[in-house]
mmCIF file of C-alpha atoms and ligand atoms in Angstrom:
data_model
loop_
_atom_site.group_PDB
_atom_site.id
_atom_site.type_symbol
_atom_site.label_atom_id
_atom_site.label_comp_id
_atom_site.label_asym_id
_atom_site.label_seq_id
_atom_site.Cartn_x
_atom_site.Cartn_y
_atom_site.Cartn_z
ATOM 1 C CA MET A 1 112.438 72.321 99.981
ATOM 2 C CA THR A 2 111.917 76.049 99.714
ATOM 3 C CA LYS A 3 108.398 77.033 100.765
ATOM 4 C CA VAL A 4 106.867 79.800 98.664
ATOM 5 C CA ILE A 5 104.802 82.313 100.635
ATOM 6 C CA LYS A 6 102.648 84.752 98.708
ATOM 7 C CA ASN A 7 100.473 86.165 101.458
ATOM 8 C CA ILE A 8 101.407 88.129 104.531
ATOM 9 C CA SER A 9 98.737 86.338 106.550
ATOM 10 C CA GLU A 10 100.251 82.942 105.669
ATOM 11 C CA TRP A 11 103.715 84.112 106.669
ATOM 12 C CA LYS A 12 102.427 85.582 109.960
ATOM 13 C CA VAL A 13 101.160 82.158 111.028
ATOM 14 C CA ILE A 14 104.598 80.629 110.324
ATOM 15 C CA ARG A 15 106.507 83.550 111.850
ATOM 16 C CA ASN A 16 104.499 83.290 115.088
ATOM 17 C CA SER A 17 104.605 79.494 115.241
ATOM 18 C CA GLU A 18 106.441 77.395 117.820
ATOM 19 C CA ASP A 19 108.747 76.177 115.015
ATOM 20 C CA LEU A 20 110.328 79.603 114.639
ATOM 21 C CA LYS A 21 110.323 80.488 118.323
ATOM 22 C CA ASN A 22 113.849 81.153 119.601
ATOM 23 C CA LYS A 23 115.246 80.718 116.062
ATOM 24 C CA THR A 24 117.290 83.417 114.341
ATOM 25 C CA ILE A 25 115.806 84.663 111.093
ATOM 26 C CA GLY A 26 118.038 85.951 108.286
ATOM 27 C CA PHE A 27 116.583 87.854 105.360
ATOM 28 C CA VAL A 28 117.802 88.635 101.837
ATOM 29 C CA PRO A 29 115.459 91.018 99.996
ATOM 30 C CA THR A 30 115.816 90.886 96.191
ATOM 31 C CA MET A 31 114.061 91.812 92.982
ATOM 32 C CA GLY A 32 114.890 88.430 91.456
ATOM 33 C CA ALA A 33 117.030 87.726 88.359
ATOM 34 C CA LEU A 34 119.357 86.167 90.906
ATOM 35 C CA HIS A 35 123.087 85.934 90.184
ATOM 36 C CA LYS A 36 126.255 84.995 92.054
ATOM 37 C CA GLY A 37 126.136 88.284 93.952
ATOM 38 C CA HIS A 38 122.760 87.342 95.422
ATOM 39 C CA ALA A 39 124.037 83.812 95.995
ATOM 40 C CA SER A 40 126.873 85.196 98.128
ATOM 41 C CA LEU A 41 124.369 87.100 100.317
ATOM 42 C CA ILE A 42 122.188 84.011 100.624
ATOM 43 C CA GLU A 43 125.166 81.791 101.492
ATOM 44 C CA ARG A 44 126.141 84.129 104.297
ATOM 45 C CA CYS A 45 122.530 84.345 105.482
ATOM 46 C CA LEU A 46 122.253 80.538 105.577
ATOM 47 C CA LYS A 47 125.487 80.270 107.522
ATOM 48 C CA GLU A 48 124.594 82.888 110.146
ATOM 49 C CA ASN A 49 120.932 82.097 110.868
ATOM 50 C CA ASP A 50 118.675 79.177 111.795
ATOM 51 C CA ILE A 51 116.065 80.153 109.210
ATOM 52 C CA SER A 52 116.631 81.984 105.912
ATOM 53 C CA VAL A 53 114.039 84.003 104.049
ATOM 54 C CA VAL A 54 114.572 85.452 100.565
ATOM 55 C CA SER A 55 112.043 87.801 98.984
ATOM 56 C CA ILE A 56 111.518 88.385 95.287
ATOM 57 C CA PHE A 57 109.491 91.495 94.555
ATOM 58 C CA VAL A 58 110.129 93.806 91.601
ATOM 59 C CA ASN A 59 109.205 96.956 93.462
ATOM 60 C CA PRO A 60 107.537 99.408 91.049
ATOM 61 C CA THR A 61 107.822 102.422 93.357
ATOM 62 C CA GLN A 62 111.616 102.499 93.080
ATOM 63 C CA PHE A 63 111.600 102.696 89.273
ATOM 64 C CA ASN A 64 111.516 106.287 88.067
ATOM 65 C CA ASP A 65 111.561 105.099 84.434
ATOM 66 C CA PRO A 66 108.606 102.962 83.264
ATOM 67 C CA ASP A 67 110.755 101.356 80.511
ATOM 68 C CA ASP A 68 113.290 100.261 83.107
ATOM 69 C CA LEU A 69 110.512 98.603 85.120
ATOM 70 C CA ARG A 70 109.044 96.940 82.015
ATOM 71 C CA ASN A 71 112.439 95.628 80.862
ATOM 72 C CA TYR A 72 113.703 94.560 84.282
ATOM 73 C CA PRO A 73 114.726 90.880 83.908
ATOM 74 C CA ARG A 74 112.311 88.369 85.412
ATOM 75 C CA THR A 75 113.690 84.830 85.691
ATOM 76 C CA PHE A 76 111.484 83.221 88.326
ATOM 77 C CA GLU A 77 112.042 79.569 87.353
ATOM 78 C CA ASN A 78 115.832 79.843 87.543
ATOM 79 C CA ASP A 79 115.622 81.920 90.702
ATOM 80 C CA PHE A 80 113.475 79.329 92.405
ATOM 81 C CA LYS A 81 115.798 76.509 91.340
ATOM 82 C CA LEU A 82 118.756 78.362 92.841
ATOM 83 C CA LEU A 83 116.922 78.903 96.136
ATOM 84 C CA GLU A 84 115.977 75.212 96.280
ATOM 85 C CA THR A 85 119.544 74.123 95.513
ATOM 86 C CA MET A 86 120.848 76.402 98.231
ATOM 87 C CA ASN A 87 118.299 75.079 100.741
ATOM 88 C CA VAL A 88 116.674 78.410 101.479
ATOM 89 C CA ASP A 89 113.768 77.843 103.864
ATOM 90 C CA TYR A 90 111.263 80.420 102.634
ATOM 91 C CA LEU A 91 110.719 82.494 99.528
ATOM 92 C CA PHE A 92 108.419 85.456 100.101
ATOM 93 C CA TYR A 93 106.941 86.233 96.689
ATOM 94 C CA PRO A 94 104.123 88.765 97.080
ATOM 95 C CA GLU A 95 101.990 90.576 94.504
ATOM 96 C CA TYR A 96 101.838 94.376 94.335
ATOM 97 C CA GLY A 97 98.505 94.611 96.211
ATOM 98 C CA GLU A 98 99.856 92.614 99.119
ATOM 99 C CA ILE A 99 102.662 95.123 99.697
ATOM 100 C CA TYR A 100 100.905 98.333 98.657
ATOM 101 C CA SER A 101 97.378 98.013 100.045
ATOM 102 C CA ASP A 102 97.751 101.738 100.911
ATOM 103 C CA ASN A 103 98.426 102.549 97.229
ATOM 104 C CA TYR A 104 101.760 104.025 98.295
ATOM 105 C CA ARG A 105 100.136 106.825 100.303
ATOM 106 C CA TYR A 106 102.682 106.297 103.063
ATOM 107 C CA LYS A 107 106.396 106.685 102.322
ATOM 108 C CA ILE A 108 109.754 106.692 104.051
ATOM 109 C CA VAL A 109 111.657 109.829 103.050
ATOM 110 C CA GLU A 110 115.295 110.599 103.757
ATOM 111 C CA THR A 111 116.122 114.218 103.021
ATOM 112 C CA ASP A 112 119.894 114.396 102.587
ATOM 113 C CA PHE A 113 122.065 111.553 101.242
ATOM 114 C CA SER A 114 119.156 110.129 99.235
ATOM 115 C CA LYS A 115 119.161 113.306 97.129
ATOM 116 C CA LYS A 116 122.802 112.805 96.056
ATOM 117 C CA LEU A 117 124.451 110.402 93.573
ATOM 118 C CA CYS A 118 121.713 108.082 92.207
ATOM 119 C CA GLY A 119 119.035 110.076 94.025
ATOM 120 C CA ALA A 120 119.862 113.164 91.957
ATOM 121 C CA PHE A 121 119.266 111.232 88.726
ATOM 122 C CA ARG A 122 116.421 108.965 89.833
ATOM 123 C CA PRO A 123 113.794 111.101 91.561
ATOM 124 C CA GLY A 124 111.781 109.097 94.085
ATOM 125 C CA HIS A 125 114.038 106.036 93.775
ATOM 126 C CA PHE A 126 115.214 105.884 97.375
ATOM 127 C CA GLU A 127 111.755 106.691 98.757
ATOM 128 C CA GLY A 128 110.588 103.579 96.931
ATOM 129 C CA VAL A 129 113.515 101.500 98.197
ATOM 130 C CA LEU A 130 113.263 102.608 101.826
ATOM 131 C CA THR A 131 109.489 102.221 101.883
ATOM 132 C CA VAL A 132 109.531 98.693 100.488
ATOM 133 C CA VAL A 133 112.414 97.633 102.743
ATOM 134 C CA MET A 134 110.570 99.004 105.790
ATOM 135 C CA LYS A 135 107.447 97.086 104.741
ATOM 136 C CA LEU A 136 109.411 93.870 104.100
ATOM 137 C CA PHE A 137 111.214 94.190 107.451
ATOM 138 C CA ASN A 138 107.900 94.656 109.253
ATOM 139 C CA ILE A 139 106.449 91.604 107.513
ATOM 140 C CA VAL A 140 109.421 89.224 107.759
ATOM 141 C CA ARG A 141 110.689 90.481 111.144
ATOM 142 C CA PRO A 142 114.253 89.240 110.600
ATOM 143 C CA HIS A 143 117.122 89.475 113.071
ATOM 144 C CA LYS A 144 119.645 90.093 110.316
ATOM 145 C CA ALA A 145 119.296 91.390 106.739
ATOM 146 C CA TYR A 146 121.899 91.154 103.989
ATOM 147 C CA PHE A 147 122.689 93.833 101.389
ATOM 148 C CA GLY A 148 125.392 94.054 98.720
ATOM 149 C CA GLU A 149 127.934 96.867 98.674
ATOM 150 C CA LYS A 150 127.391 97.377 94.943
ATOM 151 C CA ASP A 151 124.340 99.403 95.971
ATOM 152 C CA TYR A 152 126.436 101.230 98.536
ATOM 153 C CA GLN A 153 124.195 104.286 98.765
ATOM 154 C CA GLN A 154 121.171 102.036 99.268
ATOM 155 C CA LEU A 155 123.035 100.103 101.976
ATOM 156 C CA LYS A 156 123.970 103.296 103.871
ATOM 157 C CA LEU A 157 120.421 104.665 103.618
ATOM 158 C CA ILE A 158 118.956 101.412 104.939
ATOM 159 C CA GLU A 159 121.447 101.390 107.822
ATOM 160 C CA GLY A 160 120.461 105.002 108.547
ATOM 161 C CA MET A 161 116.756 104.189 108.418
ATOM 162 C CA CYS A 162 117.146 101.329 110.902
ATOM 163 C CA LYS A 163 119.040 103.599 113.266
ATOM 164 C CA ALA A 164 116.598 106.501 112.878
ATOM 165 C CA PHE A 165 113.564 104.308 113.566
ATOM 166 C CA PHE A 166 115.187 102.217 116.345
ATOM 167 C CA MET A 167 114.715 99.033 114.364
ATOM 168 C CA ASP A 168 116.227 95.993 115.988
ATOM 169 C CA ILE A 169 117.657 94.485 112.794
ATOM 170 C CA GLU A 170 121.337 93.974 112.077
ATOM 171 C CA ILE A 171 122.213 95.113 108.564
ATOM 172 C CA VAL A 172 125.024 92.960 107.177
ATOM 173 C CA PRO A 173 127.016 94.535 104.316
ATOM 174 C CA CYS A 174 128.403 92.027 101.792
ATOM 175 C CA PRO A 175 131.277 92.706 99.360
ATOM 176 C CA ILE A 176 130.678 93.294 95.650
ATOM 177 C CA VAL A 177 130.942 90.145 93.524
ATOM 178 C CA ARG A 178 132.566 90.737 90.127
ATOM 179 C CA ASP A 179 132.806 88.753 86.921
ATOM 180 C CA GLU A 180 136.300 87.613 85.912
ATOM 181 C CA ASP A 181 136.692 90.727 83.758
ATOM 182 C CA GLY A 182 135.884 93.017 86.723
ATOM 183 C CA LEU A 183 132.289 93.986 85.913
ATOM 184 C CA ALA A 184 130.188 94.029 89.087
ATOM 185 C CA LEU A 185 127.415 91.450 88.920
ATOM 186 C CA SER A 186 123.992 92.998 88.442
ATOM 187 C CA SER A 187 120.635 91.684 87.268
ATOM 188 C CA ARG A 188 120.697 94.385 84.606
ATOM 189 C CA ASN A 189 123.866 92.864 83.049
ATOM 190 C CA LEU A 190 121.506 90.329 81.458
ATOM 191 C CA LEU A 191 120.163 93.154 79.295
ATOM 192 C CA LEU A 192 123.556 94.052 77.765
ATOM 193 C CA THR A 193 124.260 92.966 74.185
ATOM 194 C CA ASP A 194 127.580 91.129 73.607
ATOM 195 C CA GLU A 195 129.039 94.318 72.165
ATOM 196 C CA GLU A 196 127.860 96.437 75.113
ATOM 197 C CA ARG A 197 129.128 93.820 77.565
ATOM 198 C CA LYS A 198 132.657 94.178 76.114
ATOM 199 C CA ILE A 199 132.571 97.972 76.396
ATOM 200 C CA ALA A 200 131.072 97.805 79.912
ATOM 201 C CA VAL A 201 134.336 96.380 81.296
ATOM 202 C CA ASN A 202 135.935 99.812 80.928
ATOM 203 C CA PHE A 203 133.646 101.150 83.639
ATOM 204 C CA PRO A 204 135.117 99.244 86.649
ATOM 205 C CA GLU A 205 138.603 99.452 85.138
ATOM 206 C CA LEU A 206 138.528 103.247 84.922
ATOM 207 C CA LEU A 207 136.761 103.594 88.266
ATOM 208 C CA LYS A 208 139.613 101.861 90.092
ATOM 209 C CA SER A 209 142.350 103.686 88.145
ATOM 210 C CA LYS A 210 144.428 106.490 89.651
ATOM 211 C CA LYS A 211 142.778 109.058 87.331
ATOM 212 C CA SER A 212 140.626 111.882 88.672
ATOM 213 C CA ALA A 213 136.836 111.635 88.662
ATOM 214 C CA ASN A 214 136.680 114.232 85.870
ATOM 215 C CA GLN A 215 139.224 112.413 83.704
ATOM 216 C CA ILE A 216 137.330 109.158 84.154
ATOM 217 C CA LYS A 217 134.069 110.830 83.160
ATOM 218 C CA GLU A 218 135.665 112.222 79.995
ATOM 219 C CA GLU A 219 137.207 108.880 79.034
ATOM 220 C CA LEU A 220 133.965 107.012 79.590
ATOM 221 C CA GLU A 221 132.110 109.524 77.420
ATOM 222 C CA LYS A 222 134.692 109.064 74.659
ATOM 223 C CA LEU A 223 134.045 105.320 74.831
ATOM 224 C CA GLY A 224 130.328 105.915 74.260
ATOM 225 C CA PHE A 225 128.972 105.779 77.817
ATOM 226 C CA LYS A 226 126.437 108.342 78.989
ATOM 227 C CA VAL A 227 127.718 109.279 82.418
ATOM 228 C CA ASP A 228 125.309 110.251 85.223
ATOM 229 C CA TYR A 229 128.102 110.841 87.714
ATOM 230 C CA ILE A 230 131.591 109.898 88.826
ATOM 231 C CA GLU A 231 132.038 111.291 92.328
ATOM 232 C CA ASP A 232 134.426 110.829 95.226
ATOM 233 C CA ILE A 233 132.772 110.923 98.645
ATOM 234 C CA GLU A 234 134.449 110.071 101.932
ATOM 235 C CA GLY A 235 137.177 107.843 100.527
ATOM 236 C CA ARG A 236 134.956 106.036 98.049
ATOM 237 C CA ARG A 237 134.502 106.607 94.319
ATOM 238 C CA PHE A 238 130.957 106.192 93.034
ATOM 239 C CA GLY A 239 129.853 105.927 89.418
ATOM 240 C CA ALA A 240 126.670 105.522 87.391
ATOM 241 C CA VAL A 241 126.679 105.183 83.612
ATOM 242 C CA HIS A 242 124.368 104.215 80.795
ATOM 243 C CA ILE A 243 125.441 101.903 78.064
ATOM 244 C CA GLY A 244 122.784 101.547 75.428
ATOM 245 C CA LYS A 245 119.546 101.159 77.362
ATOM 246 C CA VAL A 246 121.193 99.743 80.474
ATOM 247 C CA ARG A 247 122.172 101.731 83.549
ATOM 248 C CA LEU A 248 125.101 100.392 85.581
ATOM 249 C CA ILE A 249 126.393 101.507 88.975
ATOM 250 C CA ASP A 250 129.560 100.634 90.805
ATOM 251 C CA ASN A 251 131.854 101.929 93.544
ATOM 252 C CA VAL A 252 135.405 101.358 94.763
ATOM 253 C CA GLU A 253 137.296 102.262 97.902
ATOM 254 C CA LEU A 254 139.950 104.913 97.171
HETATM 255 O O1 PAF B 1 118.669 95.971 95.885
HETATM 256 C C1 PAF B 1 117.559 95.567 95.508
HETATM 257 O O2 PAF B 1 117.436 94.550 94.836
HETATM 258 C C2 PAF B 1 116.322 96.365 95.863
HETATM 259 O O3 PAF B 1 116.580 97.714 95.861
HETATM 260 C C3 PAF B 1 115.675 95.929 97.200
HETATM 261 C C4 PAF B 1 116.604 96.173 98.376
HETATM 262 C C5 PAF B 1 115.324 94.444 97.135
HETATM 263 C C6 PAF B 1 114.397 96.719 97.439
HETATM 264 O O4 PAF B 1 113.461 96.514 96.422
#
């Protein structure tokens, strides 16, 4: 049975109880609309810890586009079923006011890498991500936390934050999970029409090709994508594109 916790005060009682004393706590923060990518993080978390906590919180402060926030898929019933099937111990499922009692007056700001790649196209995005992750870490107090490499920039920024603030949490990077056709799994894939889904496959295919970043950008644009960026940084190629109303990101090792 997965126990749903909505209040921080309720969780604090459990977290400080004898039951959890000397147990290792693993944590998988999510925004719900869970897919096999999330399942792979959760599986690893279950394997490596005595107690597993998953959070579902669609964090408004990391959405720079109100339409994106409104349309973000919400599939709570299925998500909960998956967590129960997987035997996750706790689901932390807070409301906005529980997390942002300060009305987002306090923020975590990174001033360098967060301004590049997605940060250059989504002002305030990483402030929102880092702030909510810091809050969730302080609430859950996990020993280990699991993040997917699809959001590679996010992963690196969270690792950097933990180091900068001397946080005693091990960040565990988990490999990208792809559909059979190569598209990286993402909650936003649910929003693609069948037609868009077929075209979307070109994105990972071109990203891993031997072509230059510029060539890839041109080819994607010809195929109807709106390209935010294709950029090579430190042996990794990063890309972000729009197809219809959906924004997709991906990265590959060069
Ligand atoms: O990767 C996500 O789903 C979100 O950015 C996260 C880490 C749960 C913070 O809201």
